[in-house]
């Protein structure tokens, strides 16, 4: 009798577990780039069961050089995406109605890294130089900065020549460019690992130059927010994701290990990911996930001040909401 009762209980527990597994709400997250510590919070939330605790079954889709998150979500390939605000606002103006529902990154990690030997010491020295710039939506912060400096981006002695930079640091190593785009947590260290000493470099952080724009926010399509069930799903997703991010900040080495376990390409190294996680933690620190309206306004002002060719042509409306974070974080 006891055995039968035990087996019935076990069966009941298993069927309950199966029911919960079947009942889990599916969420597809499209990342902005490949699997790396830049997205540690999401991988940690999945690995540690934070999504599962919220009744979510989250699929994390890595990005890459030929993947534009805005196009993926517009085509129905994701429920929520990680994107930079300049790219998201430009997409919104072009007809993809993205809305920022959370902002895990408080600071920008973007910078220009220059070879000291080229004579670049201050932004004014960019004139007449070749600068490596990422495209696919990543060029917007750079173009906005050059507009602030009133430096044309079409070459000439008073302008800069823009080199369309691949997602590597080769133009600097091969001296094709005086400066290249780097992130504090990634490409800068690739330059160092290539054998160039920090003292032979000059860096310009967008944050320090007063032209930083928001990076790595969470975006959904506007019309989806009219669906109460979708909104509830996003509340759960943001709550669990922020739990993942704060865990990653406090346990950077473990978070880096979790990222490595999820890197199906095997391209990432432990040294690079642990270093990256340390830098990423500096960017997420100070954010509880809710978008700071002052940061949003600064980003918009920077993008509108693009001279004759601004990134966006008018003040966006409805491009962000606190509805999700108000519920998720309280």
mmCIF file of N, CA and C in Angstrom, residues 49-186:
data_model
loop_
_atom_site.group_PDB
_atom_site.id
_atom_site.type_symbol
_atom_site.label_atom_id
_atom_site.label_comp_id
_atom_site.label_asym_id
_atom_site.label_seq_id
_atom_site.Cartn_x
_atom_site.Cartn_y
_atom_site.Cartn_z
ATOM 1 N N UNK A 49 17.425 29.276 -13.273
ATOM 2 C CA UNK A 49 16.010 28.948 -13.093
ATOM 3 C C UNK A 49 15.122 30.147 -12.787
ATOM 4 N N UNK A 50 15.648 31.372 -12.970
ATOM 5 C CA UNK A 50 14.841 32.555 -12.661
ATOM 6 C C UNK A 50 13.653 32.689 -13.627
ATOM 7 N N UNK A 51 13.877 32.337 -14.909
ATOM 8 C CA UNK A 51 12.773 32.369 -15.872
ATOM 9 C C UNK A 51 11.755 31.278 -15.540
ATOM 10 N N UNK A 52 12.290 30.115 -15.212
ATOM 11 C CA UNK A 52 11.421 28.975 -14.884
ATOM 12 C C UNK A 52 10.527 29.300 -13.679
ATOM 13 N N UNK A 53 11.106 29.977 -12.692
ATOM 14 C CA UNK A 53 10.331 30.371 -11.496
ATOM 15 C C UNK A 53 9.159 31.268 -11.866
ATOM 16 N N UNK A 54 9.313 32.016 -12.961
ATOM 17 C CA UNK A 54 8.244 32.920 -13.409
ATOM 18 C C UNK A 54 7.291 32.226 -14.389
ATOM 19 N N UNK A 55 7.544 30.919 -14.626
ATOM 20 C CA UNK A 55 6.682 30.182 -15.556
ATOM 21 C C UNK A 55 6.988 30.475 -17.008
ATOM 22 N N UNK A 56 8.252 30.823 -17.283
ATOM 23 C CA UNK A 56 8.654 31.156 -18.653
ATOM 24 C C UNK A 56 9.612 30.131 -19.230
ATOM 25 N N UNK A 57 9.464 29.887 -20.503
ATOM 26 C CA UNK A 57 10.395 29.053 -21.259
ATOM 27 C C UNK A 57 11.051 29.991 -22.277
ATOM 28 N N UNK A 58 12.267 30.438 -21.956
ATOM 29 C CA UNK A 58 12.916 31.485 -22.765
ATOM 30 C C UNK A 58 13.948 30.889 -23.717
ATOM 31 N N UNK A 59 13.794 31.227 -24.986
ATOM 32 C CA UNK A 59 14.799 30.871 -25.990
ATOM 33 C C UNK A 59 15.639 32.109 -26.266
ATOM 34 N N UNK A 60 16.950 31.970 -26.129
ATOM 35 C CA UNK A 60 17.866 33.088 -26.376
ATOM 36 C C UNK A 60 18.545 32.868 -27.724
ATOM 37 N N UNK A 61 18.285 33.756 -28.662
ATOM 38 C CA UNK A 61 18.868 33.628 -30.005
ATOM 39 C C UNK A 61 20.067 34.571 -30.136
ATOM 40 N N UNK A 62 21.263 34.028 -30.346
ATOM 41 C CA UNK A 62 22.437 34.890 -30.535
ATOM 42 C C UNK A 62 22.294 35.721 -31.809
ATOM 43 N N UNK A 63 22.967 36.875 -31.822
ATOM 44 C CA UNK A 63 22.987 37.705 -33.019
ATOM 45 C C UNK A 63 24.271 37.453 -33.797
ATOM 46 N N UNK A 64 24.582 38.370 -34.688
ATOM 47 C CA UNK A 64 25.785 38.236 -35.502
ATOM 48 C C UNK A 64 25.870 39.384 -36.479
ATOM 49 N N UNK A 65 26.930 39.425 -37.291
ATOM 50 C CA UNK A 65 27.149 40.565 -38.186
ATOM 51 C C UNK A 65 26.034 40.785 -39.204
ATOM 52 N N UNK A 66 25.303 39.717 -39.551
ATOM 53 C CA UNK A 66 24.249 39.873 -40.563
ATOM 54 C C UNK A 66 22.851 39.768 -39.956
ATOM 55 N N UNK A 67 22.754 39.980 -38.641
ATOM 56 C CA UNK A 67 21.450 39.909 -37.972
ATOM 57 C C UNK A 67 21.115 41.283 -37.393
ATOM 58 N N UNK A 68 20.017 41.869 -37.858
ATOM 59 C CA UNK A 68 19.525 43.148 -37.324
ATOM 60 C C UNK A 68 18.317 42.832 -36.448
ATOM 61 N N UNK A 69 18.432 42.994 -35.126
ATOM 62 C CA UNK A 69 17.335 42.631 -34.228
ATOM 63 C C UNK A 69 15.987 43.247 -34.611
ATOM 64 N N UNK A 70 15.989 44.510 -35.051
ATOM 65 C CA UNK A 70 14.727 45.170 -35.427
ATOM 66 C C UNK A 70 14.039 44.433 -36.570
ATOM 67 N N UNK A 71 14.832 43.935 -37.515
ATOM 68 C CA UNK A 71 14.254 43.185 -38.641
ATOM 69 C C UNK A 71 13.724 41.834 -38.177
ATOM 70 N N UNK A 72 14.420 41.229 -37.224
ATOM 71 C CA UNK A 72 13.996 39.925 -36.696
ATOM 72 C C UNK A 72 12.630 40.049 -36.019
ATOM 73 N N UNK A 73 12.474 41.056 -35.151
ATOM 74 C CA UNK A 73 11.205 41.209 -34.421
ATOM 75 C C UNK A 73 10.084 41.645 -35.370
ATOM 76 N N UNK A 74 10.416 42.475 -36.353
ATOM 77 C CA UNK A 74 9.408 42.915 -37.328
ATOM 78 C C UNK A 74 8.888 41.732 -38.136
ATOM 79 N N UNK A 75 9.768 40.760 -38.362
ATOM 80 C CA UNK A 75 9.391 39.575 -39.129
ATOM 81 C C UNK A 75 8.775 38.465 -38.286
ATOM 82 N N UNK A 76 8.592 38.733 -36.991
ATOM 83 C CA UNK A 76 7.954 37.741 -36.118
ATOM 84 C C UNK A 76 8.902 36.711 -35.548
ATOM 85 N N UNK A 77 10.223 36.959 -35.681
ATOM 86 C CA UNK A 77 11.199 35.978 -35.206
ATOM 87 C C UNK A 77 11.577 36.096 -33.744
ATOM 88 N N UNK A 78 11.029 37.097 -33.055
ATOM 89 C CA UNK A 78 11.329 37.290 -31.629
ATOM 90 C C UNK A 78 10.186 38.053 -30.970
ATOM 91 N N UNK A 79 10.052 37.864 -29.647
ATOM 92 C CA UNK A 79 9.065 38.624 -28.863
ATOM 93 C C UNK A 79 9.682 39.900 -28.319
ATOM 94 N N UNK A 80 10.980 39.819 -28.036
ATOM 95 C CA UNK A 80 11.689 40.937 -27.410
ATOM 96 C C UNK A 80 13.126 40.906 -27.920
ATOM 97 N N UNK A 81 13.716 42.085 -28.073
ATOM 98 C CA UNK A 81 15.088 42.156 -28.601
ATOM 99 C C UNK A 81 15.960 43.035 -27.708
ATOM 100 N N UNK A 82 17.260 42.792 -27.798
ATOM 101 C CA UNK A 82 18.245 43.687 -27.190
ATOM 102 C C UNK A 82 18.762 44.581 -28.318
ATOM 103 N N UNK A 83 18.661 45.902 -28.119
ATOM 104 C CA UNK A 83 19.174 46.813 -29.145
ATOM 105 C C UNK A 83 19.673 48.095 -28.481
ATOM 106 N N UNK A 84 20.464 48.850 -29.234
ATOM 107 C CA UNK A 84 20.900 50.163 -28.773
ATOM 108 C C UNK A 84 19.805 51.164 -29.117
ATOM 109 N N UNK A 85 19.632 52.169 -28.280
ATOM 110 C CA UNK A 85 18.542 53.124 -28.497
ATOM 111 C C UNK A 85 18.659 53.900 -29.815
ATOM 112 N N UNK A 86 19.845 54.347 -30.246
ATOM 113 C CA UNK A 86 19.912 55.055 -31.534
ATOM 114 C C UNK A 86 19.343 54.216 -32.676
ATOM 115 N N UNK A 87 19.716 52.955 -32.706
ATOM 116 C CA UNK A 87 19.235 52.041 -33.739
ATOM 117 C C UNK A 87 17.729 51.818 -33.605
ATOM 118 N N UNK A 88 17.263 51.645 -32.356
ATOM 119 C CA UNK A 88 15.841 51.392 -32.110
ATOM 120 C C UNK A 88 14.989 52.602 -32.508
ATOM 121 N N UNK A 89 15.452 53.814 -32.169
ATOM 122 C CA UNK A 89 14.686 55.015 -32.509
ATOM 123 C C UNK A 89 14.695 55.275 -34.013
ATOM 124 N N UNK A 90 15.829 54.981 -34.653
ATOM 125 C CA UNK A 90 15.900 55.132 -36.116
ATOM 126 C C UNK A 90 14.950 54.127 -36.776
ATOM 127 N N UNK A 91 14.912 52.912 -36.251
ATOM 128 C CA UNK A 91 13.996 51.882 -36.787
ATOM 129 C C UNK A 91 12.547 52.323 -36.600
ATOM 130 N N UNK A 92 12.260 52.894 -35.417
ATOM 131 C CA UNK A 92 10.898 53.346 -35.124
ATOM 132 C C UNK A 92 10.460 54.408 -36.139
ATOM 133 N N UNK A 93 11.362 55.338 -36.421
ATOM 134 C CA UNK A 93 11.029 56.405 -37.381
ATOM 135 C C UNK A 93 10.833 55.843 -38.789
ATOM 136 N N UNK A 94 11.491 54.718 -39.048
ATOM 137 C CA UNK A 94 11.377 54.115 -40.392
ATOM 138 C C UNK A 94 10.211 53.118 -40.486
ATOM 139 N N UNK A 95 9.429 53.017 -39.413
ATOM 140 C CA UNK A 95 8.220 52.187 -39.517
ATOM 141 C C UNK A 95 8.184 50.908 -38.711
ATOM 142 N N UNK A 96 9.253 50.612 -37.958
ATOM 143 C CA UNK A 96 9.217 49.442 -37.058
ATOM 144 C C UNK A 96 8.975 49.998 -35.643
ATOM 145 N N UNK A 97 7.729 49.905 -35.147
ATOM 146 C CA UNK A 97 7.356 50.617 -33.906
ATOM 147 C C UNK A 97 7.901 49.972 -32.625
ATOM 148 N N UNK A 98 9.200 50.101 -32.420
ATOM 149 C CA UNK A 98 9.834 49.527 -31.225
ATOM 150 C C UNK A 98 9.585 50.410 -30.008
ATOM 151 N N UNK A 99 9.384 49.754 -28.865
ATOM 152 C CA UNK A 99 9.184 50.461 -27.595
ATOM 153 C C UNK A 99 10.149 49.889 -26.565
ATOM 154 N N UNK A 100 10.864 50.767 -25.875
ATOM 155 C CA UNK A 100 11.778 50.343 -24.813
ATOM 156 C C UNK A 100 10.948 50.009 -23.571
ATOM 157 N N UNK A 101 11.062 48.749 -23.092
ATOM 158 C CA UNK A 101 10.304 48.341 -21.894
ATOM 159 C C UNK A 101 11.204 48.209 -20.664
ATOM 160 N N UNK A 102 12.522 48.194 -20.880
ATOM 161 C CA UNK A 102 13.467 48.106 -19.754
ATOM 162 C C UNK A 102 14.854 48.506 -20.245
ATOM 163 N N UNK A 103 15.687 48.972 -19.302
ATOM 164 C CA UNK A 103 17.022 49.461 -19.652
ATOM 165 C C UNK A 103 18.048 48.934 -18.650
ATOM 166 N N UNK A 104 18.492 47.675 -18.839
ATOM 167 C CA UNK A 104 19.462 47.089 -17.890
ATOM 168 C C UNK A 104 20.816 47.806 -17.884
ATOM 169 N N UNK A 105 21.220 48.406 -19.010
ATOM 170 C CA UNK A 105 22.516 49.106 -19.083
ATOM 171 C C UNK A 105 22.322 50.582 -18.765
ATOM 172 N N UNK A 106 23.042 51.055 -17.756
ATOM 173 C CA UNK A 106 22.964 52.461 -17.345
ATOM 174 C C UNK A 106 23.953 53.318 -18.135
ATOM 175 N N UNK A 107 25.118 52.753 -18.408
ATOM 176 C CA UNK A 107 26.176 53.524 -19.080
ATOM 177 C C UNK A 107 26.517 52.912 -20.436
ATOM 178 N N UNK A 108 27.157 53.739 -21.266
ATOM 179 C CA UNK A 108 27.618 53.305 -22.586
ATOM 180 C C UNK A 108 29.044 52.751 -22.485
ATOM 181 N N UNK A 109 29.315 51.714 -23.238
ATOM 182 C CA UNK A 109 30.665 51.143 -23.265
ATOM 183 C C UNK A 109 31.418 51.494 -24.542
ATOM 184 N N UNK A 110 30.841 52.398 -25.329
ATOM 185 C CA UNK A 110 31.425 52.688 -26.640
ATOM 186 C C UNK A 110 32.559 53.701 -26.553
ATOM 187 N N UNK A 111 33.590 53.487 -27.358
ATOM 188 C CA UNK A 111 34.683 54.459 -27.431
ATOM 189 C C UNK A 111 35.433 54.329 -28.748
ATOM 190 N N UNK A 112 36.205 55.364 -29.048
ATOM 191 C CA UNK A 112 37.153 55.297 -30.159
ATOM 192 C C UNK A 112 38.522 55.033 -29.546
ATOM 193 N N UNK A 113 39.216 54.080 -30.108
ATOM 194 C CA UNK A 113 40.566 53.757 -29.643
ATOM 195 C C UNK A 113 41.545 54.119 -30.763
ATOM 196 N N UNK A 114 42.519 54.975 -30.435
ATOM 197 C CA UNK A 114 43.437 55.528 -31.439
ATOM 198 C C UNK A 114 44.891 55.158 -31.141
ATOM 199 N N UNK A 115 45.671 55.056 -32.195
ATOM 200 C CA UNK A 115 47.118 54.861 -32.035
ATOM 201 C C UNK A 115 47.741 56.216 -31.710
ATOM 202 N N UNK A 116 48.485 56.276 -30.627
ATOM 203 C CA UNK A 116 49.105 57.538 -30.194
ATOM 204 C C UNK A 116 50.040 58.089 -31.281
ATOM 205 N N UNK A 117 50.695 57.190 -32.002
ATOM 206 C CA UNK A 117 51.680 57.604 -33.015
ATOM 207 C C UNK A 117 51.061 58.408 -34.163
ATOM 208 N N UNK A 118 49.715 58.359 -34.302
ATOM 209 C CA UNK A 118 49.058 59.104 -35.395
ATOM 210 C C UNK A 118 48.885 60.584 -35.040
ATOM 211 N N UNK A 119 49.209 60.939 -33.792
ATOM 212 C CA UNK A 119 49.108 62.331 -33.377
ATOM 213 C C UNK A 119 47.748 62.727 -32.832
ATOM 214 N N UNK A 120 46.860 61.768 -32.694
ATOM 215 C CA UNK A 120 45.534 62.071 -32.140
ATOM 216 C C UNK A 120 45.629 62.120 -30.615
ATOM 217 N N UNK A 121 45.380 63.301 -30.065
ATOM 218 C CA UNK A 121 45.405 63.495 -28.612
ATOM 219 C C UNK A 121 44.057 63.969 -28.083
ATOM 220 N N UNK A 122 43.312 64.668 -28.956
ATOM 221 C CA UNK A 122 42.013 65.225 -28.569
ATOM 222 C C UNK A 122 41.079 65.124 -29.785
ATOM 223 N N UNK A 123 39.764 65.259 -29.575
ATOM 224 C CA UNK A 123 38.816 65.084 -30.690
ATOM 225 C C UNK A 123 39.099 65.969 -31.902
ATOM 226 N N UNK A 124 39.584 67.170 -31.667
ATOM 227 C CA UNK A 124 39.875 68.077 -32.792
ATOM 228 C C UNK A 124 40.932 67.496 -33.739
ATOM 229 N N UNK A 125 41.761 66.584 -33.202
ATOM 230 C CA UNK A 125 42.826 65.960 -34.006
ATOM 231 C C UNK A 125 42.294 64.909 -34.989
ATOM 232 N N UNK A 126 40.986 64.610 -34.917
ATOM 233 C CA UNK A 126 40.405 63.623 -35.854
ATOM 234 C C UNK A 126 40.445 64.134 -37.294
ATOM 235 N N UNK A 127 40.463 65.465 -37.457
ATOM 236 C CA UNK A 127 40.406 66.054 -38.798
ATOM 237 C C UNK A 127 41.540 65.521 -39.678
ATOM 238 N N UNK A 128 41.158 65.125 -40.888
ATOM 239 C CA UNK A 128 42.140 64.610 -41.834
ATOM 240 C C UNK A 128 42.516 63.156 -41.617
ATOM 241 N N UNK A 129 41.914 62.527 -40.600
ATOM 242 C CA UNK A 129 42.259 61.131 -40.260
ATOM 243 C C UNK A 129 41.186 60.154 -40.767
ATOM 244 N N UNK A 130 41.580 58.894 -40.831
ATOM 245 C CA UNK A 130 40.638 57.815 -41.161
ATOM 246 C C UNK A 130 40.209 57.144 -39.860
ATOM 247 N N UNK A 131 38.895 57.040 -39.679
ATOM 248 C CA UNK A 131 38.352 56.445 -38.459
ATOM 249 C C UNK A 131 37.489 55.231 -38.807
ATOM 250 N N UNK A 132 37.714 54.155 -38.086
ATOM 251 C CA UNK A 132 36.929 52.935 -38.291
ATOM 252 C C UNK A 132 35.600 53.026 -37.560
ATOM 253 N N UNK A 133 34.527 52.766 -38.296
ATOM 254 C CA UNK A 133 33.177 52.890 -37.724
ATOM 255 C C UNK A 133 32.354 51.655 -38.075
ATOM 256 N N UNK A 134 31.635 51.135 -37.066
ATOM 257 C CA UNK A 134 30.705 50.032 -37.324
ATOM 258 C C UNK A 134 29.424 50.573 -37.947
ATOM 259 N N UNK A 135 28.828 49.764 -38.806
ATOM 260 C CA UNK A 135 27.554 50.168 -39.402
ATOM 261 C C UNK A 135 26.435 49.250 -38.891
ATOM 262 N N UNK A 136 25.421 49.004 -39.679
ATOM 263 C CA UNK A 136 24.246 48.201 -39.270
ATOM 264 C C UNK A 136 23.565 48.792 -38.041
ATOM 265 N N UNK A 137 23.471 50.140 -37.998
ATOM 266 C CA UNK A 137 22.795 50.798 -36.878
ATOM 267 C C UNK A 137 23.733 51.244 -35.786
ATOM 268 N N UNK A 138 24.972 50.749 -35.805
ATOM 269 C CA UNK A 138 25.940 51.123 -34.771
ATOM 270 C C UNK A 138 26.659 52.439 -35.098
ATOM 271 N N UNK A 139 26.432 52.930 -36.323
ATOM 272 C CA UNK A 139 27.128 54.162 -36.735
ATOM 273 C C UNK A 139 26.473 55.417 -36.167
ATOM 274 N N UNK A 140 25.225 55.299 -35.710
ATOM 275 C CA UNK A 140 24.479 56.493 -35.291
ATOM 276 C C UNK A 140 25.152 57.296 -34.174
ATOM 277 N N UNK A 141 25.630 56.667 -33.101
ATOM 278 C CA UNK A 141 26.295 57.466 -32.061
ATOM 279 C C UNK A 141 27.523 58.217 -32.598
ATOM 280 N N UNK A 142 28.290 57.549 -33.490
ATOM 281 C CA UNK A 142 29.481 58.185 -34.066
ATOM 282 C C UNK A 142 29.098 59.405 -34.902
ATOM 283 N N UNK A 143 28.108 59.233 -35.792
ATOM 284 C CA UNK A 143 27.692 60.333 -36.672
ATOM 285 C C UNK A 143 27.171 61.505 -35.851
ATOM 286 N N UNK A 144 26.469 61.190 -34.780
ATOM 287 C CA UNK A 144 25.949 62.231 -33.885
ATOM 288 C C UNK A 144 27.109 62.991 -33.229
ATOM 289 N N UNK A 145 28.122 62.261 -32.794
ATOM 290 C CA UNK A 145 29.296 62.885 -32.152
ATOM 291 C C UNK A 145 30.023 63.814 -33.127
ATOM 292 N N UNK A 146 30.245 63.326 -34.361
ATOM 293 C CA UNK A 146 30.934 64.154 -35.355
ATOM 294 C C UNK A 146 30.132 65.424 -35.660
ATOM 295 N N UNK A 147 28.808 65.306 -35.665
ATOM 296 C CA UNK A 147 27.953 66.473 -35.895
ATOM 297 C C UNK A 147 28.122 67.486 -34.759
ATOM 298 N N UNK A 148 28.237 66.987 -33.534
ATOM 299 C CA UNK A 148 28.476 67.861 -32.377
ATOM 300 C C UNK A 148 29.798 68.605 -32.531
ATOM 301 N N UNK A 149 30.807 67.888 -33.058
ATOM 302 C CA UNK A 149 32.130 68.483 -33.233
ATOM 303 C C UNK A 149 32.223 69.353 -34.490
ATOM 304 N N UNK A 150 31.143 69.279 -35.311
ATOM 305 C CA UNK A 150 31.098 69.982 -36.603
ATOM 306 C C UNK A 150 32.229 69.516 -37.528
ATOM 307 N N UNK A 151 32.483 68.222 -37.481
ATOM 308 C CA UNK A 151 33.494 67.620 -38.365
ATOM 309 C C UNK A 151 32.770 66.808 -39.436
ATOM 310 N N UNK A 152 32.921 67.170 -40.717
ATOM 311 C CA UNK A 152 32.264 66.410 -41.786
ATOM 312 C C UNK A 152 32.805 64.970 -41.846
ATOM 313 N N UNK A 153 31.958 64.067 -42.320
ATOM 314 C CA UNK A 153 32.364 62.651 -42.368
ATOM 315 C C UNK A 153 32.554 62.165 -43.809
ATOM 316 N N UNK A 154 32.842 63.127 -44.695
ATOM 317 C CA UNK A 154 33.031 62.740 -46.103
ATOM 318 C C UNK A 154 34.454 63.009 -46.581
ATOM 319 N N UNK A 155 35.408 62.970 -45.642
ATOM 320 C CA UNK A 155 36.816 63.110 -46.009
ATOM 321 C C UNK A 155 37.290 64.557 -46.079
ATOM 322 N N UNK A 156 38.459 64.724 -46.680
ATOM 323 C CA UNK A 156 39.035 66.060 -46.805
ATOM 324 C C UNK A 156 39.860 66.423 -45.579
ATOM 325 N N UNK A 157 40.677 67.480 -45.689
ATOM 326 C CA UNK A 157 41.579 67.870 -44.599
ATOM 327 C C UNK A 157 40.853 68.323 -43.335
ATOM 328 N N UNK A 158 39.619 68.842 -43.488
ATOM 329 C CA UNK A 158 38.864 69.312 -42.319
ATOM 330 C C UNK A 158 37.805 68.305 -41.863
ATOM 331 N N UNK A 159 37.786 67.191 -42.553
ATOM 332 C CA UNK A 159 36.800 66.171 -42.204
ATOM 333 C C UNK A 159 37.478 64.868 -41.830
ATOM 334 N N UNK A 160 36.667 63.836 -41.604
ATOM 335 C CA UNK A 160 37.233 62.513 -41.350
ATOM 336 C C UNK A 160 36.802 61.576 -42.474
ATOM 337 N N UNK A 161 37.677 60.640 -42.778
ATOM 338 C CA UNK A 161 37.334 59.588 -43.728
ATOM 339 C C UNK A 161 36.821 58.401 -42.923
ATOM 340 N N UNK A 162 35.605 57.976 -43.211
ATOM 341 C CA UNK A 162 35.000 56.873 -42.466
ATOM 342 C C UNK A 162 35.318 55.552 -43.155
ATOM 343 N N UNK A 163 35.979 54.690 -42.410
ATOM 344 C CA UNK A 163 36.273 53.336 -42.901
ATOM 345 C C UNK A 163 35.211 52.411 -42.318
ATOM 346 N N UNK A 164 34.497 51.733 -43.193
ATOM 347 C CA UNK A 164 33.458 50.806 -42.721
ATOM 348 C C UNK A 164 34.152 49.631 -42.047
ATOM 349 N N UNK A 165 34.105 49.638 -40.733
ATOM 350 C CA UNK A 165 34.868 48.666 -39.943
ATOM 351 C C UNK A 165 34.117 47.354 -39.798
ATOM 352 N N UNK A 166 34.824 46.253 -40.053
ATOM 353 C CA UNK A 166 34.245 44.945 -39.774
ATOM 354 C C UNK A 166 34.214 44.744 -38.267
ATOM 355 N N UNK A 167 33.713 43.593 -37.836
ATOM 356 C CA UNK A 167 33.611 43.387 -36.393
ATOM 357 C C UNK A 167 34.897 42.762 -35.855
ATOM 358 N N UNK A 168 35.986 43.493 -36.109
ATOM 359 C CA UNK A 168 37.306 43.094 -35.594
ATOM 360 C C UNK A 168 38.148 44.354 -35.456
ATOM 361 N N UNK A 169 39.389 44.203 -35.047
ATOM 362 C CA UNK A 169 40.244 45.368 -34.797
ATOM 363 C C UNK A 169 41.369 45.497 -35.830
ATOM 364 N N UNK A 170 41.250 44.778 -36.923
ATOM 365 C CA UNK A 170 42.309 44.750 -37.943
ATOM 366 C C UNK A 170 42.736 46.133 -38.466
ATOM 367 N N UNK A 171 41.794 47.066 -38.729
ATOM 368 C CA UNK A 171 42.227 48.357 -39.291
ATOM 369 C C UNK A 171 43.231 49.099 -38.414
ATOM 370 N N UNK A 172 43.153 48.924 -37.101
ATOM 371 C CA UNK A 172 44.117 49.586 -36.212
ATOM 372 C C UNK A 172 45.441 48.826 -36.212
ATOM 373 N N UNK A 173 45.340 47.513 -36.118
ATOM 374 C CA UNK A 173 46.544 46.671 -36.081
ATOM 375 C C UNK A 173 47.342 46.859 -37.371
ATOM 376 N N UNK A 174 46.610 46.928 -38.495
ATOM 377 C CA UNK A 174 47.257 47.057 -39.804
ATOM 378 C C UNK A 174 47.490 48.521 -40.206
ATOM 379 N N UNK A 175 47.148 49.421 -39.281
ATOM 380 C CA UNK A 175 47.369 50.869 -39.467
ATOM 381 C C UNK A 175 46.648 51.432 -40.697
ATOM 382 N N UNK A 176 45.482 50.882 -40.975
ATOM 383 C CA UNK A 176 44.639 51.426 -42.052
ATOM 384 C C UNK A 176 43.829 52.615 -41.531
ATOM 385 N N UNK A 177 43.692 52.697 -40.202
ATOM 386 C CA UNK A 177 42.917 53.766 -39.583
ATOM 387 C C UNK A 177 43.672 54.295 -38.371
ATOM 388 N N UNK A 178 43.502 55.595 -38.103
ATOM 389 C CA UNK A 178 44.132 56.191 -36.916
ATOM 390 C C UNK A 178 43.402 55.740 -35.652
ATOM 391 N N UNK A 179 42.074 55.580 -35.778
ATOM 392 C CA UNK A 179 41.230 55.181 -34.650
ATOM 393 C C UNK A 179 40.190 54.176 -35.140
ATOM 394 N N UNK A 180 39.737 53.327 -34.232
ATOM 395 C CA UNK A 180 38.657 52.403 -34.563
ATOM 396 C C UNK A 180 37.620 52.404 -33.437
ATOM 397 N N UNK A 181 36.441 51.932 -33.776
ATOM 398 C CA UNK A 181 35.387 51.776 -32.780
ATOM 399 C C UNK A 181 35.694 50.552 -31.919
ATOM 400 N N UNK A 182 35.568 50.727 -30.615
ATOM 401 C CA UNK A 182 35.767 49.597 -29.697
ATOM 402 C C UNK A 182 34.764 49.733 -28.552
ATOM 403 N N UNK A 183 34.468 48.612 -27.912
ATOM 404 C CA UNK A 183 33.693 48.641 -26.676
ATOM 405 C C UNK A 183 34.679 48.453 -25.530
ATOM 406 N N UNK A 184 34.386 49.095 -24.402
ATOM 407 C CA UNK A 184 35.276 48.991 -23.234
ATOM 408 C C UNK A 184 35.452 47.536 -22.814
ATOM 409 N N UNK A 185 34.438 46.711 -23.116
ATOM 410 C CA UNK A 185 34.441 45.326 -22.625
ATOM 411 C C UNK A 185 34.877 44.300 -23.652
ATOM 412 N N UNK A 186 35.123 44.737 -24.892
ATOM 413 C CA UNK A 186 35.414 43.730 -25.915
ATOM 414 C C UNK A 186 36.608 44.093 -26.796
#
